[in-house]
Amino acid sequence: MNTELKDIKPGEGLGTIKFGMTRDQVKEILGEADVVESYSYTDSDQDLTESWDYKELSLSLNFDEEDDWRLIVISVTSDFYQLDGETLIGQSEEKLKEVLAKVGMDDLEMEDWSSAESPDHKLIESNSHSVNFWINEGRLDEIQWSPQFIDDDTIKWPEL
């Protein structure tokens, strides 16, 4: 995998990929996505999100129409990616919490997302860092993060 993409940077991006980049800027770095899907979290056709999946990279990127199609969410599912030099995917919930405390993410909130299909599914989130950690069967299997917010409506875009 591309070592320039190894470092998870909360609020900023993933290696050379930065929040706020346009679809064309991301495509220049990563090439065409394997799968591109458009959907809306609301009933409005004016509120679209485009999701790009790079299967070989275990990477998903979301671009929102309301943010002029700039990169707004990054998700990874491979143990290739690291936060402050620590591999997190595949770690136990306890180990994850140890590492997060070490890197200063101490505002963690937990939600139970268990269902019949996923009886042991949890979300651990750090609101101040805009990062979600998805735990399935006691192990971290996905990390999602976004830029930070100045207030409820204003995104703090990193410098490109």
Short mmCIF file of N, CA and C in Angstrom, two decimals:
data_model
loop_
_atom_site.label_atom_id
_atom_site.label_comp_id
_atom_site.label_asym_id
_atom_site.label_seq_id
_atom_site.Cartn_x
_atom_site.Cartn_y
_atom_site.Cartn_z
N MET A 1 0.84 -1.20 0.00
CA MET A 1 0.00 0.00 0.00
C MET A 1 0.88 1.25 0.00
N ASN A 2 0.28 2.34 -0.33
CA ASN A 2 0.98 3.62 -0.45
C ASN A 2 1.32 4.17 0.93
N THR A 3 2.62 4.23 1.26
CA THR A 3 3.02 4.69 2.59
C THR A 3 2.71 6.16 2.82
N GLU A 4 2.47 6.92 1.75
CA GLU A 4 2.09 8.33 1.90
C GLU A 4 0.68 8.46 2.48
N LEU A 5 -0.05 7.36 2.54
CA LEU A 5 -1.42 7.36 3.05
C LEU A 5 -1.53 6.69 4.41
N LYS A 6 -0.44 6.36 5.05
CA LYS A 6 -0.45 5.54 6.25
C LYS A 6 -0.98 6.26 7.49
N ASP A 7 -0.73 7.56 7.60
CA ASP A 7 -0.97 8.30 8.85
C ASP A 7 -2.36 8.92 8.93
N ILE A 8 -3.14 8.45 9.91
CA ILE A 8 -4.44 9.03 10.21
C ILE A 8 -4.20 10.33 10.96
N LYS A 9 -4.73 11.42 10.41
CA LYS A 9 -4.56 12.74 11.02
C LYS A 9 -5.93 13.32 11.35
N PRO A 10 -6.40 13.13 12.59
CA PRO A 10 -7.72 13.65 12.95
C PRO A 10 -7.85 15.14 12.63
N GLY A 11 -8.98 15.48 12.01
CA GLY A 11 -9.24 16.86 11.65
C GLY A 11 -8.57 17.31 10.37
N GLU A 12 -7.58 16.56 9.89
CA GLU A 12 -6.82 16.95 8.70
C GLU A 12 -7.03 16.03 7.51
N GLY A 13 -6.90 14.71 7.73
CA GLY A 13 -7.04 13.79 6.62
C GLY A 13 -6.28 12.50 6.84
N LEU A 14 -5.75 11.98 5.75
CA LEU A 14 -5.02 10.71 5.75
C LEU A 14 -3.77 10.90 4.89
N GLY A 15 -2.62 11.02 5.53
CA GLY A 15 -1.39 11.25 4.77
C GLY A 15 -1.52 12.47 3.90
N THR A 16 -1.35 12.28 2.58
CA THR A 16 -1.40 13.41 1.64
C THR A 16 -2.83 13.80 1.25
N ILE A 17 -3.80 13.00 1.64
CA ILE A 17 -5.21 13.31 1.36
C ILE A 17 -5.73 14.20 2.48
N LYS A 18 -6.26 15.38 2.12
CA LYS A 18 -6.72 16.35 3.12
C LYS A 18 -8.22 16.62 2.98
N PHE A 19 -8.87 16.80 4.12
CA PHE A 19 -10.27 17.21 4.08
C PHE A 19 -10.35 18.55 3.35
N GLY A 20 -11.42 18.69 2.56
CA GLY A 20 -11.60 19.91 1.79
C GLY A 20 -11.12 19.78 0.36
N MET A 21 -10.38 18.71 0.04
CA MET A 21 -9.95 18.49 -1.34
C MET A 21 -11.17 18.23 -2.21
N THR A 22 -11.07 18.62 -3.47
CA THR A 22 -12.12 18.33 -4.43
C THR A 22 -11.99 16.89 -4.91
N ARG A 23 -13.01 16.42 -5.58
CA ARG A 23 -12.96 15.07 -6.14
C ARG A 23 -11.80 14.95 -7.14
N ASP A 24 -11.59 15.99 -7.95
CA ASP A 24 -10.50 15.95 -8.93
C ASP A 24 -9.13 15.89 -8.25
N GLN A 25 -8.96 16.64 -7.16
CA GLN A 25 -7.68 16.62 -6.45
C GLN A 25 -7.40 15.23 -5.87
N VAL A 26 -8.43 14.60 -5.32
CA VAL A 26 -8.26 13.25 -4.76
C VAL A 26 -7.98 12.26 -5.88
N LYS A 27 -8.69 12.39 -6.98
CA LYS A 27 -8.50 11.48 -8.11
C LYS A 27 -7.07 11.57 -8.66
N GLU A 28 -6.48 12.76 -8.63
CA GLU A 28 -5.08 12.93 -9.07
C GLU A 28 -4.13 12.08 -8.22
N ILE A 29 -4.43 11.96 -6.94
CA ILE A 29 -3.56 11.22 -6.03
C ILE A 29 -3.85 9.72 -6.05
N LEU A 30 -5.13 9.36 -6.00
CA LEU A 30 -5.52 7.95 -5.83
C LEU A 30 -5.98 7.26 -7.11
N GLY A 31 -6.31 8.03 -8.13
CA GLY A 31 -6.88 7.45 -9.33
C GLY A 31 -8.38 7.21 -9.15
N GLU A 32 -8.95 6.47 -10.09
CA GLU A 32 -10.38 6.19 -10.07
C GLU A 32 -10.72 5.24 -8.92
N ALA A 33 -11.84 5.50 -8.27
CA ALA A 33 -12.34 4.60 -7.22
C ALA A 33 -12.90 3.34 -7.86
N ASP A 34 -12.87 2.24 -7.11
CA ASP A 34 -13.45 0.99 -7.60
C ASP A 34 -14.97 1.06 -7.66
N VAL A 35 -15.56 1.72 -6.67
CA VAL A 35 -17.01 1.85 -6.58
C VAL A 35 -17.34 3.29 -6.21
N VAL A 36 -18.29 3.89 -6.93
CA VAL A 36 -18.78 5.23 -6.61
C VAL A 36 -20.29 5.14 -6.45
N GLU A 37 -20.79 5.59 -5.29
CA GLU A 37 -22.23 5.57 -5.03
C GLU A 37 -22.67 6.95 -4.56
N SER A 38 -23.88 7.33 -4.96
CA SER A 38 -24.48 8.58 -4.48
C SER A 38 -25.72 8.25 -3.69
N TYR A 39 -25.93 8.96 -2.60
CA TYR A 39 -27.10 8.75 -1.76
C TYR A 39 -27.36 10.02 -0.96
N SER A 40 -28.50 10.03 -0.29
CA SER A 40 -28.87 11.16 0.56
C SER A 40 -29.31 10.64 1.91
N TYR A 41 -28.89 11.33 2.97
CA TYR A 41 -29.34 10.98 4.31
C TYR A 41 -30.73 11.54 4.60
N THR A 42 -31.22 12.39 3.70
CA THR A 42 -32.54 12.99 3.86
C THR A 42 -33.39 12.65 2.64
N ASP A 43 -34.60 13.17 2.58
CA ASP A 43 -35.47 12.94 1.43
C ASP A 43 -35.17 13.91 0.29
N SER A 44 -34.25 14.83 0.49
CA SER A 44 -33.95 15.86 -0.49
C SER A 44 -32.94 15.37 -1.52
N ASP A 45 -33.18 15.72 -2.78
CA ASP A 45 -32.21 15.43 -3.84
C ASP A 45 -31.09 16.47 -3.84
N GLN A 46 -31.22 17.50 -3.02
CA GLN A 46 -30.22 18.57 -2.95
C GLN A 46 -29.18 18.32 -1.87
N ASP A 47 -29.25 17.20 -1.22
CA ASP A 47 -28.40 16.91 -0.06
C ASP A 47 -27.65 15.60 -0.29
N LEU A 48 -26.96 15.51 -1.41
CA LEU A 48 -26.33 14.25 -1.79
C LEU A 48 -24.94 14.08 -1.20
N THR A 49 -24.59 12.83 -0.98
CA THR A 49 -23.24 12.42 -0.59
C THR A 49 -22.77 11.44 -1.64
N GLU A 50 -21.52 11.58 -2.05
CA GLU A 50 -20.92 10.63 -2.98
C GLU A 50 -19.84 9.87 -2.23
N SER A 51 -19.92 8.55 -2.26
CA SER A 51 -18.97 7.69 -1.55
C SER A 51 -18.08 6.99 -2.58
N TRP A 52 -16.76 7.12 -2.37
CA TRP A 52 -15.78 6.46 -3.24
C TRP A 52 -15.10 5.35 -2.44
N ASP A 53 -15.14 4.13 -2.95
CA ASP A 53 -14.48 3.01 -2.29
C ASP A 53 -13.27 2.56 -3.10
N TYR A 54 -12.15 2.45 -2.41
CA TYR A 54 -10.91 1.92 -2.96
C TYR A 54 -10.66 0.59 -2.25
N LYS A 55 -11.12 -0.49 -2.87
CA LYS A 55 -11.11 -1.80 -2.22
C LYS A 55 -9.70 -2.26 -1.84
N GLU A 56 -8.73 -2.11 -2.74
CA GLU A 56 -7.36 -2.56 -2.46
C GLU A 56 -6.74 -1.79 -1.29
N LEU A 57 -7.17 -0.55 -1.09
CA LEU A 57 -6.65 0.28 0.00
C LEU A 57 -7.47 0.16 1.27
N SER A 58 -8.59 -0.57 1.23
CA SER A 58 -9.52 -0.65 2.37
C SER A 58 -9.87 0.76 2.85
N LEU A 59 -10.24 1.61 1.89
CA LEU A 59 -10.43 3.04 2.11
C LEU A 59 -11.72 3.49 1.45
N SER A 60 -12.48 4.32 2.18
CA SER A 60 -13.70 4.91 1.65
C SER A 60 -13.65 6.41 1.91
N LEU A 61 -14.05 7.20 0.90
CA LEU A 61 -14.04 8.66 1.00
C LEU A 61 -15.42 9.19 0.66
N ASN A 62 -15.91 10.16 1.43
CA ASN A 62 -17.21 10.76 1.17
C ASN A 62 -17.05 12.24 0.83
N PHE A 63 -17.79 12.65 -0.19
CA PHE A 63 -17.84 14.04 -0.63
C PHE A 63 -19.28 14.50 -0.54
N ASP A 64 -19.54 15.66 0.06
CA ASP A 64 -20.90 16.15 0.23
C ASP A 64 -21.20 17.30 -0.72
N GLU A 65 -22.38 17.23 -1.32
CA GLU A 65 -22.82 18.28 -2.23
C GLU A 65 -22.91 19.62 -1.51
N GLU A 66 -23.43 19.61 -0.27
CA GLU A 66 -23.60 20.88 0.45
C GLU A 66 -22.26 21.54 0.80
N ASP A 67 -21.17 20.80 0.70
CA ASP A 67 -19.83 21.36 0.93
C ASP A 67 -19.07 21.48 -0.39
N ASP A 68 -19.80 21.72 -1.47
CA ASP A 68 -19.22 21.89 -2.81
C ASP A 68 -18.41 20.68 -3.25
N TRP A 69 -18.88 19.50 -2.87
CA TRP A 69 -18.27 18.23 -3.26
C TRP A 69 -16.82 18.11 -2.78
N ARG A 70 -16.55 18.69 -1.62
CA ARG A 70 -15.22 18.53 -1.03
C ARG A 70 -15.21 17.31 -0.11
N LEU A 71 -14.02 16.76 0.12
CA LEU A 71 -13.86 15.58 0.97
C LEU A 71 -14.26 15.91 2.39
N ILE A 72 -15.20 15.11 2.95
CA ILE A 72 -15.74 15.40 4.28
C ILE A 72 -15.59 14.24 5.26
N VAL A 73 -15.48 12.98 4.78
CA VAL A 73 -15.33 11.83 5.68
C VAL A 73 -14.35 10.83 5.05
N ILE A 74 -13.48 10.28 5.90
CA ILE A 74 -12.57 9.21 5.50
C ILE A 74 -12.84 8.01 6.41
N SER A 75 -12.87 6.80 5.82
CA SER A 75 -13.04 5.56 6.59
C SER A 75 -11.99 4.55 6.14
N VAL A 76 -11.39 3.86 7.12
CA VAL A 76 -10.41 2.81 6.81
C VAL A 76 -10.76 1.54 7.59
N THR A 77 -10.40 0.40 6.99
CA THR A 77 -10.70 -0.89 7.62
C THR A 77 -9.49 -1.83 7.62
N SER A 78 -8.30 -1.31 7.37
CA SER A 78 -7.09 -2.14 7.31
C SER A 78 -6.13 -1.78 8.43
N ASP A 79 -5.39 -2.78 8.91
CA ASP A 79 -4.39 -2.53 9.95
C ASP A 79 -3.13 -1.85 9.39
N PHE A 80 -3.12 -1.53 8.10
CA PHE A 80 -2.03 -0.77 7.49
C PHE A 80 -1.98 0.65 8.06
N TYR A 81 -3.15 1.22 8.33
CA TYR A 81 -3.24 2.63 8.75
C TYR A 81 -2.90 2.78 10.22
N GLN A 82 -2.28 3.92 10.55
CA GLN A 82 -1.83 4.15 11.93
C GLN A 82 -2.23 5.53 12.43
N LEU A 83 -2.45 5.60 13.74
CA LEU A 83 -2.68 6.86 14.44
C LEU A 83 -1.51 7.06 15.39
N ASP A 84 -0.75 8.12 15.20
CA ASP A 84 0.45 8.38 16.02
C ASP A 84 1.38 7.17 16.09
N GLY A 85 1.56 6.49 14.95
CA GLY A 85 2.47 5.36 14.89
C GLY A 85 1.92 4.06 15.43
N GLU A 86 0.66 4.06 15.86
CA GLU A 86 0.03 2.86 16.44
C GLU A 86 -0.98 2.26 15.46
N THR A 87 -0.86 0.95 15.24
CA THR A 87 -1.84 0.22 14.45
C THR A 87 -3.05 -0.03 15.34
N LEU A 88 -4.24 0.35 14.87
CA LEU A 88 -5.44 0.21 15.70
C LEU A 88 -6.41 -0.85 15.20
N ILE A 89 -6.60 -0.96 13.89
CA ILE A 89 -7.56 -1.93 13.36
C ILE A 89 -7.14 -3.33 13.82
N GLY A 90 -8.10 -4.08 14.37
CA GLY A 90 -7.84 -5.42 14.87
C GLY A 90 -7.55 -5.46 16.36
N GLN A 91 -7.32 -4.30 16.96
CA GLN A 91 -7.02 -4.25 18.40
C GLN A 91 -8.29 -4.46 19.23
N SER A 92 -8.11 -4.92 20.45
CA SER A 92 -9.24 -5.07 21.37
C SER A 92 -9.72 -3.70 21.81
N GLU A 93 -10.92 -3.66 22.33
CA GLU A 93 -11.48 -2.40 22.83
C GLU A 93 -10.60 -1.83 23.94
N GLU A 94 -10.08 -2.68 24.80
CA GLU A 94 -9.23 -2.22 25.91
C GLU A 94 -7.94 -1.60 25.40
N LYS A 95 -7.29 -2.27 24.43
CA LYS A 95 -6.04 -1.75 23.85
C LYS A 95 -6.31 -0.43 23.14
N LEU A 96 -7.42 -0.35 22.41
CA LEU A 96 -7.80 0.88 21.73
C LEU A 96 -7.89 2.03 22.72
N LYS A 97 -8.59 1.81 23.81
CA LYS A 97 -8.76 2.87 24.81
C LYS A 97 -7.42 3.29 25.41
N GLU A 98 -6.50 2.34 25.61
CA GLU A 98 -5.16 2.66 26.11
C GLU A 98 -4.43 3.59 25.15
N VAL A 99 -4.46 3.24 23.86
CA VAL A 99 -3.76 4.04 22.85
C VAL A 99 -4.40 5.42 22.74
N LEU A 100 -5.72 5.49 22.76
CA LEU A 100 -6.41 6.77 22.63
C LEU A 100 -6.09 7.68 23.82
N ALA A 101 -6.00 7.11 25.00
CA ALA A 101 -5.63 7.91 26.18
C ALA A 101 -4.21 8.45 26.01
N LYS A 102 -3.33 7.62 25.46
CA LYS A 102 -1.93 8.02 25.25
C LYS A 102 -1.81 9.19 24.27
N VAL A 103 -2.69 9.23 23.26
CA VAL A 103 -2.62 10.30 22.26
C VAL A 103 -3.55 11.47 22.59
N GLY A 104 -4.13 11.46 23.78
CA GLY A 104 -4.93 12.60 24.24
C GLY A 104 -6.39 12.59 23.86
N MET A 105 -6.90 11.46 23.38
CA MET A 105 -8.33 11.36 23.10
C MET A 105 -9.01 10.79 24.33
N ASP A 106 -9.37 11.68 25.24
CA ASP A 106 -9.93 11.23 26.51
C ASP A 106 -11.39 11.64 26.70
N ASP A 107 -12.02 12.14 25.63
CA ASP A 107 -13.42 12.55 25.71
C ASP A 107 -14.32 11.50 25.06
N LEU A 108 -14.03 10.24 25.28
CA LEU A 108 -14.71 9.15 24.57
C LEU A 108 -16.13 8.92 25.07
N GLU A 109 -17.03 8.70 24.12
CA GLU A 109 -18.40 8.31 24.41
C GLU A 109 -18.66 6.99 23.70
N MET A 110 -19.45 6.13 24.33
CA MET A 110 -19.73 4.83 23.75
C MET A 110 -21.23 4.67 23.51
N GLU A 111 -21.56 4.08 22.35
CA GLU A 111 -22.94 3.75 22.01
C GLU A 111 -23.00 2.28 21.62
N ASP A 112 -24.05 1.61 22.05
CA ASP A 112 -24.26 0.22 21.67
C ASP A 112 -25.07 0.18 20.37
N TRP A 113 -24.50 -0.38 19.34
CA TRP A 113 -25.15 -0.51 18.04
C TRP A 113 -25.48 -1.97 17.73
N SER A 114 -25.57 -2.78 18.76
CA SER A 114 -25.84 -4.21 18.57
C SER A 114 -27.19 -4.44 17.90
N SER A 115 -27.24 -5.50 17.11
CA SER A 115 -28.47 -5.89 16.43
C SER A 115 -28.46 -7.42 16.31
N ALA A 116 -29.50 -7.97 15.72
CA ALA A 116 -29.55 -9.42 15.52
C ALA A 116 -28.40 -9.89 14.64
N GLU A 117 -28.06 -9.09 13.61
CA GLU A 117 -26.98 -9.45 12.70
C GLU A 117 -25.60 -9.23 13.33
N SER A 118 -25.49 -8.22 14.18
CA SER A 118 -24.22 -7.87 14.84
C SER A 118 -24.47 -7.73 16.34
N PRO A 119 -24.49 -8.85 17.07
CA PRO A 119 -24.86 -8.81 18.49
C PRO A 119 -23.86 -8.09 19.40
N ASP A 120 -22.63 -7.87 18.92
CA ASP A 120 -21.63 -7.17 19.73
C ASP A 120 -21.00 -6.07 18.88
N HIS A 121 -21.75 -4.99 18.67
CA HIS A 121 -21.33 -3.89 17.78
C HIS A 121 -21.42 -2.58 18.56
N LYS A 122 -20.29 -1.89 18.71
CA LYS A 122 -20.25 -0.65 19.49
C LYS A 122 -19.59 0.45 18.70
N LEU A 123 -19.95 1.67 19.05
CA LEU A 123 -19.31 2.86 18.52
C LEU A 123 -18.65 3.60 19.67
N ILE A 124 -17.36 3.88 19.53
CA ILE A 124 -16.65 4.73 20.48
C ILE A 124 -16.29 5.99 19.70
N GLU A 125 -16.71 7.14 20.20
CA GLU A 125 -16.44 8.37 19.46
C GLU A 125 -15.74 9.41 20.32
N SER A 126 -14.92 10.19 19.65
CA SER A 126 -14.27 11.35 20.25
C SER A 126 -14.81 12.57 19.52
N ASN A 127 -15.73 13.29 20.15
CA ASN A 127 -16.32 14.45 19.50
C ASN A 127 -15.30 15.56 19.26
N SER A 128 -14.40 15.78 20.21
CA SER A 128 -13.44 16.87 20.05
C SER A 128 -12.46 16.62 18.91
N HIS A 129 -12.24 15.35 18.55
CA HIS A 129 -11.34 15.02 17.45
C HIS A 129 -12.10 14.60 16.19
N SER A 130 -13.43 14.52 16.26
CA SER A 130 -14.28 14.12 15.14
C SER A 130 -13.89 12.76 14.57
N VAL A 131 -13.72 11.77 15.48
CA VAL A 131 -13.33 10.42 15.07
C VAL A 131 -14.29 9.40 15.67
N ASN A 132 -14.70 8.42 14.84
CA ASN A 132 -15.52 7.30 15.27
C ASN A 132 -14.72 6.01 15.14
N PHE A 133 -14.81 5.18 16.17
CA PHE A 133 -14.15 3.88 16.19
C PHE A 133 -15.24 2.82 16.31
N TRP A 134 -15.35 1.93 15.32
CA TRP A 134 -16.37 0.90 15.30
C TRP A 134 -15.79 -0.42 15.79
N ILE A 135 -16.38 -0.94 16.86
CA ILE A 135 -15.95 -2.20 17.47
C ILE A 135 -16.96 -3.28 17.11
N ASN A 136 -16.48 -4.41 16.60
CA ASN A 136 -17.34 -5.53 16.28
C ASN A 136 -16.73 -6.78 16.88
N GLU A 137 -17.51 -7.49 17.69
CA GLU A 137 -17.05 -8.70 18.37
C GLU A 137 -15.76 -8.45 19.16
N GLY A 138 -15.71 -7.30 19.82
CA GLY A 138 -14.60 -6.98 20.72
C GLY A 138 -13.36 -6.42 20.06
N ARG A 139 -13.36 -6.25 18.73
CA ARG A 139 -12.19 -5.76 18.00
C ARG A 139 -12.56 -4.55 17.14
N LEU A 140 -11.63 -3.62 17.04
CA LEU A 140 -11.83 -2.46 16.18
C LEU A 140 -11.77 -2.91 14.73
N ASP A 141 -12.83 -2.60 13.95
CA ASP A 141 -12.81 -3.00 12.54
C ASP A 141 -12.97 -1.84 11.56
N GLU A 142 -13.25 -0.62 12.07
CA GLU A 142 -13.34 0.54 11.18
C GLU A 142 -13.08 1.82 11.96
N ILE A 143 -12.38 2.75 11.30
CA ILE A 143 -12.16 4.09 11.84
C ILE A 143 -12.71 5.07 10.82
N GLN A 144 -13.55 6.01 11.29
CA GLN A 144 -14.11 7.07 10.44
C GLN A 144 -13.75 8.40 11.07
N TRP A 145 -13.35 9.36 10.25
CA TRP A 145 -13.09 10.69 10.81
C TRP A 145 -13.38 11.76 9.78
N SER A 146 -13.51 12.98 10.29
CA SER A 146 -13.90 14.12 9.47
C SER A 146 -13.16 15.35 9.96
N PRO A 147 -13.32 16.47 9.24
CA PRO A 147 -12.72 17.70 9.76
C PRO A 147 -13.41 18.10 11.06
N GLN A 148 -12.77 18.93 11.82
CA GLN A 148 -13.39 19.41 13.05
C GLN A 148 -14.31 20.58 12.73
N PHE A 149 -15.16 20.90 13.70
CA PHE A 149 -16.12 21.98 13.51
C PHE A 149 -15.83 23.11 14.48
N ILE A 150 -15.97 24.34 13.99
CA ILE A 150 -15.83 25.53 14.83
C ILE A 150 -17.09 25.69 15.67
N ASP A 151 -18.26 25.48 15.02
CA ASP A 151 -19.55 25.46 15.70
C ASP A 151 -20.41 24.45 14.94
N ASP A 152 -21.70 24.36 15.26
CA ASP A 152 -22.55 23.34 14.64
C ASP A 152 -22.62 23.43 13.12
N ASP A 153 -22.40 24.62 12.57
CA ASP A 153 -22.57 24.81 11.13
C ASP A 153 -21.28 25.12 10.38
N THR A 154 -20.18 25.35 11.08
CA THR A 154 -18.96 25.83 10.43
C THR A 154 -17.83 24.80 10.54
N ILE A 155 -17.39 24.32 9.39
CA ILE A 155 -16.30 23.34 9.34
C ILE A 155 -14.97 24.06 9.41
N LYS A 156 -14.06 23.49 10.18
CA LYS A 156 -12.68 24.00 10.26
C LYS A 156 -11.85 23.22 9.24
N TRP A 157 -11.83 23.71 8.01
CA TRP A 157 -11.10 23.02 6.95
C TRP A 157 -9.60 23.15 7.17
N PRO A 158 -8.83 22.08 6.98
CA PRO A 158 -7.37 22.19 7.09
C PRO A 158 -6.82 22.94 5.87
N GLU A 159 -5.62 23.47 6.01
CA GLU A 159 -4.97 24.13 4.87
C GLU A 159 -4.57 23.07 3.86
N LEU A 160 -4.80 23.38 2.59
CA LEU A 160 -4.45 22.44 1.52
C LEU A 160 -3.08 22.77 0.96
#
